[in-house]
Amino acid sequence: MLSKAKTLQAVLEMQKLFPDAHCELDHQTPFQLLIATILSAQATDKGVNKVTPKLFAIYPNAHALANSEEEVVIECIQSLGLYRNKAKNIRLCAQQLVERFNGEVPRTREELVQLAGVGRKTANVVLSVAFGLPAFAVDTHVERISKRLQMVKQSASVLEVEETLCKKLPKELWGKAHHWMIFFGRYHCTARKPKCASCPLLDICAYGQKEV
């Protein structure tokens, strides 16, 4: 595996490629980010961004969504995969926010993961992006490239990937590094046709050296 120093060096190279990397889910409030992130499961950010303007125009906050009609929510998000289950989850999530937190999004992982449709990744996204708290969300891009570059063990679970990267990277970089790695995985080190020949990390990437 890459050393702590080499891992940091690799992530900083990703920063050079994508200095403006950011959350690509459109939102204006922590509540909207939470709902958009729940909807993004097994869907693209672009797909989610197509449905949330209408959804948030009708239901801009937790109180509105908590009192929504399921069929109206379904109509807003039906272009997404698993839309019926997602509609049920986001409505229940909003109801829980109203009942437990007066409609506000909580600021701890322990409270967030108790909400419907919210797993550890979604909680980490909200903590990092909405509140600027140190958290590292591991999505498919982060998991893939961290294993390709041997930052983590090939057999590592998603939780183990998160824990390893948090140990190897400075806490103050967790939120930013998450976005640098996502952009690197989404636009450069892609799943099927990674741009190995032009990659600044080729010298430390056994995978890329095989591809070139």
Coordinates of N, CA and C in Angstrom, one line a residue, residues 7-125:
T7 N 0.3 8.9 -0.1 CA -1.2 9.0 -0.3 C -1.5 10.5 -0.3
L8 N -0.9 11.3 0.6 CA -1.2 12.7 0.6 C -0.7 13.4 -0.7
Q9 N 0.5 12.9 -1.2 CA 1.0 13.5 -2.4 C 0.1 13.2 -3.6
A10 N -0.4 12.0 -3.6 CA -1.4 11.6 -4.7 C -2.6 12.5 -4.7
V11 N -3.2 12.7 -3.5 CA -4.4 13.5 -3.3 C -4.1 14.9 -3.7
L12 N -3.0 15.4 -3.4 CA -2.6 16.8 -3.8 C -2.4 17.0 -5.3
E13 N -2.0 15.9 -6.0 CA -1.9 15.9 -7.4 C -3.4 15.9 -8.0
M14 N -4.3 15.3 -7.4 CA -5.7 15.3 -7.8 C -6.2 16.8 -7.6
Q15 N -5.8 17.4 -6.6 CA -6.2 18.8 -6.4 C -5.7 19.7 -7.5
K16 N -4.5 19.4 -8.0 CA -4.0 20.2 -9.1 C -4.8 20.0 -10.4
L17 N -5.3 18.8 -10.6 CA -6.1 18.5 -11.8 C -7.5 19.2 -11.6
F18 N -8.0 19.1 -10.4 CA -9.4 19.6 -10.2 C -9.5 20.5 -9.0
P19 N -8.9 21.7 -9.1 CA -8.8 22.6 -7.9 C -10.2 23.1 -7.5
D20 N -11.1 23.1 -8.4 CA -12.5 23.6 -8.1 C -13.5 22.5 -7.8
A21 N -13.0 21.3 -7.5 CA -13.9 20.2 -7.2 C -14.8 20.5 -6.1
H22 N -16.1 20.1 -6.2 CA -17.1 20.5 -5.3 C -18.3 19.5 -5.3
C23 N -19.2 19.7 -4.4 CA -20.4 18.9 -4.4 C -21.3 19.3 -5.6
E24 N -21.6 18.3 -6.5 CA -22.4 18.6 -7.7 C -23.9 18.4 -7.5
L25 N -24.3 18.2 -6.3 CA -25.7 18.1 -6.1 C -26.2 19.5 -5.8
D26 N -27.2 20.0 -6.6 CA -27.7 21.4 -6.4 C -28.5 21.4 -5.1
H27 N -28.3 22.4 -4.3 CA -29.0 22.6 -3.1 C -28.8 24.0 -2.5
Q28 N -29.7 24.5 -1.7 CA -29.6 25.8 -1.1 C -29.5 25.7 0.4
T29 N -29.9 24.6 1.0 CA -30.0 24.4 2.4 C -29.5 23.1 2.8
P30 N -29.1 22.9 4.1 CA -28.7 21.5 4.6 C -29.9 20.5 4.3
F31 N -31.1 20.9 4.5 CA -32.2 20.0 4.3 C -32.2 19.5 2.8
Q32 N -32.1 20.5 1.9 CA -32.1 20.1 0.5 C -30.9 19.2 0.1
L33 N -29.8 19.5 0.7 CA -28.6 18.6 0.4 C -28.9 17.2 1.0
L34 N -29.5 17.1 2.1 CA -29.8 15.8 2.7 C -30.7 15.0 1.8
I35 N -31.8 15.6 1.3 CA -32.7 15.0 0.5 C -32.1 14.6 -0.9
A36 N -31.3 15.5 -1.4 CA -30.7 15.2 -2.7 C -29.7 14.1 -2.6
T37 N -29.0 14.0 -1.5 CA -28.0 12.9 -1.3 C -28.7 11.6 -1.1
I38 N -29.8 11.6 -0.4 CA -30.6 10.3 -0.3 C -31.1 9.9 -1.7
L39 N -31.5 10.8 -2.5 CA -32.0 10.5 -3.9 C -30.9 10.1 -4.8
S40 N -29.6 10.4 -4.5 CA -28.5 10.1 -5.4 C -28.1 8.6 -5.3
A41 N -28.6 7.9 -4.4 CA -28.2 6.5 -4.3 C -28.6 5.8 -5.6
Q42 N -27.6 5.1 -6.2 CA -27.8 4.4 -7.5 C -28.4 5.3 -8.5
A43 N -28.0 6.6 -8.5 CA -28.4 7.5 -9.5 C -27.2 8.5 -9.7
T44 N -27.2 9.2 -10.8 CA -26.2 10.2 -11.0 C -26.6 11.6 -10.5
D45 N -25.6 12.4 -10.2 CA -25.9 13.7 -9.7 C -26.7 14.5 -10.7
K46 N -26.4 14.3 -12.0 CA -27.1 15.0 -13.0 C -28.6 14.6 -13.0
G47 N -28.8 13.3 -12.8 CA -30.2 12.8 -12.8 C -31.0 13.4 -11.6
V48 N -30.3 13.5 -10.5 CA -30.9 14.1 -9.3 C -31.2 15.6 -9.5
N49 N -30.3 16.3 -10.1 CA -30.4 17.7 -10.3 C -31.6 18.0 -11.3
K50 N -32.0 17.0 -12.1 CA -33.1 17.3 -13.0 C -34.4 17.2 -12.2
V51 N -34.5 16.5 -11.1 CA -35.8 16.3 -10.5 C -35.9 17.2 -9.2
T52 N -34.8 17.6 -8.6 CA -34.9 18.4 -7.4 C -35.5 19.8 -7.5
P53 N -35.3 20.5 -8.7 CA -35.9 21.9 -8.8 C -37.4 21.8 -8.6
K54 N -38.1 20.9 -9.2 CA -39.5 20.8 -9.0 C -39.9 20.3 -7.6
L55 N -39.2 19.4 -7.1 CA -39.4 18.8 -5.8 C -39.3 19.9 -4.7
F56 N -38.2 20.7 -4.8 CA -37.9 21.7 -3.8 C -38.8 22.9 -4.0
A57 N -39.3 23.1 -5.2 CA -40.2 24.3 -5.4 C -41.5 24.0 -4.6
I58 N -41.9 22.7 -4.6 CA -43.2 22.3 -3.9 C -42.9 22.1 -2.4
Y59 N -41.8 21.5 -2.1 CA -41.4 21.1 -0.7 C -40.0 21.7 -0.4
P60 N -39.9 23.0 -0.1 CA -38.6 23.6 0.2 C -38.0 23.2 1.5
N61 N -38.8 22.7 2.4 CA -38.2 22.4 3.8 C -38.9 21.2 4.3
A62 N -38.4 20.8 5.5 CA -38.8 19.5 6.1 C -40.3 19.5 6.5
H63 N -40.8 20.7 7.0 CA -42.2 20.8 7.3 C -43.1 20.5 6.1
A64 N -42.7 21.1 5.0 CA -43.5 20.9 3.8 C -43.5 19.5 3.3
L65 N -42.3 18.9 3.2 CA -42.2 17.5 2.7 C -42.8 16.5 3.7
A66 N -42.8 16.8 5.0 CA -43.4 16.0 6.0 C -44.9 15.9 5.8
N67 N -45.5 16.9 5.2 CA -47.0 16.9 5.0 C -47.4 16.7 3.6
S68 N -46.4 16.1 2.8 CA -46.6 15.9 1.4 C -47.5 14.7 1.1
E69 N -48.0 14.6 -0.1 CA -48.7 13.4 -0.6 C -47.7 12.6 -1.4
E70 N -47.7 11.3 -1.0 CA -46.7 10.4 -1.6 C -46.7 10.4 -3.2
E71 N -47.9 10.4 -3.7 CA -48.0 10.3 -5.2 C -47.5 11.6 -5.8
V72 N -47.6 12.7 -5.2 CA -47.0 14.0 -5.7 C -45.5 13.9 -5.7
V73 N -44.9 13.4 -4.6 CA -43.5 13.2 -4.5 C -43.0 12.2 -5.6
I74 N -43.7 11.1 -5.7 CA -43.4 10.1 -6.8 C -43.3 10.8 -8.1
E75 N -44.3 11.6 -8.4 CA -44.4 12.2 -9.7 C -43.2 13.1 -10.0
C76 N -42.7 13.7 -8.9 CA -41.5 14.6 -9.1 C -40.2 13.9 -9.3
I77 N -40.1 12.7 -8.8 CA -38.8 12.0 -8.8 C -38.9 10.7 -9.6
Q78 N -39.9 10.4 -10.4 CA -40.1 9.1 -11.0 C -39.1 8.8 -12.1
S79 N -38.3 9.7 -12.5 CA -37.2 9.4 -13.5 C -36.0 8.8 -12.8
L80 N -36.0 8.8 -11.5 CA -34.9 8.1 -10.8 C -35.1 6.7 -10.5
G81 N -34.1 5.9 -10.4 CA -34.2 4.5 -10.1 C -34.7 4.4 -8.6
L82 N -35.5 3.3 -8.3 CA -36.0 3.1 -7.0 C -36.8 4.2 -6.5
Y83 N -37.5 4.9 -7.4 CA -38.2 6.1 -7.0 C -39.3 5.9 -5.9
R84 N -40.0 4.8 -5.9 CA -41.1 4.6 -4.9 C -40.5 4.5 -3.5
N85 N -39.4 3.7 -3.4 CA -38.7 3.5 -2.1 C -38.1 4.9 -1.7
K86 N -37.5 5.6 -2.6 CA -37.0 6.9 -2.3 C -38.0 7.9 -1.8
A87 N -39.2 7.9 -2.5 CA -40.2 8.8 -2.1 C -40.7 8.5 -0.7
K88 N -40.8 7.2 -0.4 CA -41.2 6.8 1.0 C -40.1 7.3 2.0
N89 N -38.9 7.1 1.7 CA -37.8 7.4 2.6 C -37.7 8.9 2.8
I90 N -37.8 9.7 1.8 CA -37.6 11.2 2.0 C -38.8 11.8 2.7
R91 N -40.0 11.2 2.5 CA -41.1 11.7 3.3 C -41.0 11.4 4.8
L92 N -40.6 10.1 5.0 CA -40.4 9.7 6.4 C -39.2 10.4 7.1
C93 N -38.2 10.7 6.3 CA -37.0 11.4 6.8 C -37.5 12.8 7.2
A94 N -38.3 13.5 6.4 CA -38.8 14.8 6.7 C -39.7 14.8 8.0
Q95 N -40.5 13.8 8.1 CA -41.4 13.7 9.3 C -40.5 13.5 10.5
Q96 N -39.5 12.7 10.4 CA -38.6 12.5 11.6 C -37.8 13.8 11.9
L97 N -37.4 14.5 10.9 CA -36.8 15.8 11.2 C -37.7 16.8 12.0
V98 N -39.0 16.8 11.6 CA -39.9 17.7 12.2 C -40.2 17.2 13.7
E99 N -40.4 15.9 13.8 CA -40.8 15.3 15.1 C -39.6 15.4 16.1
R100 N -38.4 15.1 15.6 CA -37.2 15.0 16.5 C -36.3 16.3 16.6
F101 N -36.3 17.0 15.5 CA -35.3 18.1 15.5 C -36.0 19.5 15.0
N102 N -37.3 19.6 15.2 CA -38.0 20.8 14.8 C -37.7 21.2 13.4
G103 N -37.6 20.2 12.5 CA -37.4 20.5 11.1 C -36.0 20.8 10.7
E104 N -35.0 20.9 11.6 CA -33.6 21.2 11.3 C -32.8 19.9 11.1
V105 N -31.8 20.0 10.3 CA -30.9 18.8 10.0 C -29.9 18.7 11.2
P106 N -29.8 17.6 11.8 CA -28.9 17.5 13.0 C -27.4 17.5 12.5
R107 N -26.5 17.8 13.4 CA -25.1 18.0 13.0 C -24.2 16.9 13.6
T108 N -24.8 15.7 13.9 CA -23.9 14.6 14.3 C -24.2 13.4 13.4
R109 N -23.2 12.6 13.2 CA -23.4 11.4 12.4 C -24.4 10.4 13.1
E110 N -24.3 10.3 14.4 CA -25.1 9.4 15.2 C -26.6 9.8 15.0
E111 N -26.9 11.0 15.0 CA -28.3 11.5 14.8 C -28.8 11.3 13.3
L112 N -27.9 11.6 12.4 CA -28.2 11.6 11.0 C -28.5 10.2 10.5
V113 N -27.7 9.2 10.9 CA -27.9 7.8 10.5 C -29.2 7.2 11.0
Q114 N -29.8 7.8 12.0 CA -31.1 7.3 12.5 C -32.3 7.7 11.6
L115 N -32.0 8.6 10.7 CA -33.1 9.1 9.8 C -33.3 8.1 8.6
A116 N -34.5 8.0 8.1 CA -34.9 7.1 7.0 C -34.0 7.5 5.8
G117 N -33.5 6.4 5.2 CA -32.7 6.6 3.9 C -31.3 7.1 4.1
V118 N -30.9 7.3 5.3 CA -29.6 7.9 5.6 C -28.6 6.9 6.1
G119 N -27.5 6.6 5.3 CA -26.5 5.8 5.7 C -25.2 6.6 6.1
R120 N -24.2 5.9 6.4 CA -22.9 6.6 6.8 C -22.4 7.6 5.7
K121 N -22.5 7.2 4.4 CA -22.0 8.0 3.4 C -22.8 9.3 3.3
T122 N -24.1 9.2 3.3 CA -25.0 10.4 3.2 C -24.7 11.3 4.4
A123 N -24.6 10.7 5.6 CA -24.4 11.5 6.8 C -23.0 12.3 6.6
N124 N -22.0 11.6 6.1 CA -20.7 12.3 6.0 C -20.8 13.4 5.0
V125 N -21.5 13.2 3.9 CA -21.7 14.3 2.9 C -22.3 15.5 3.6

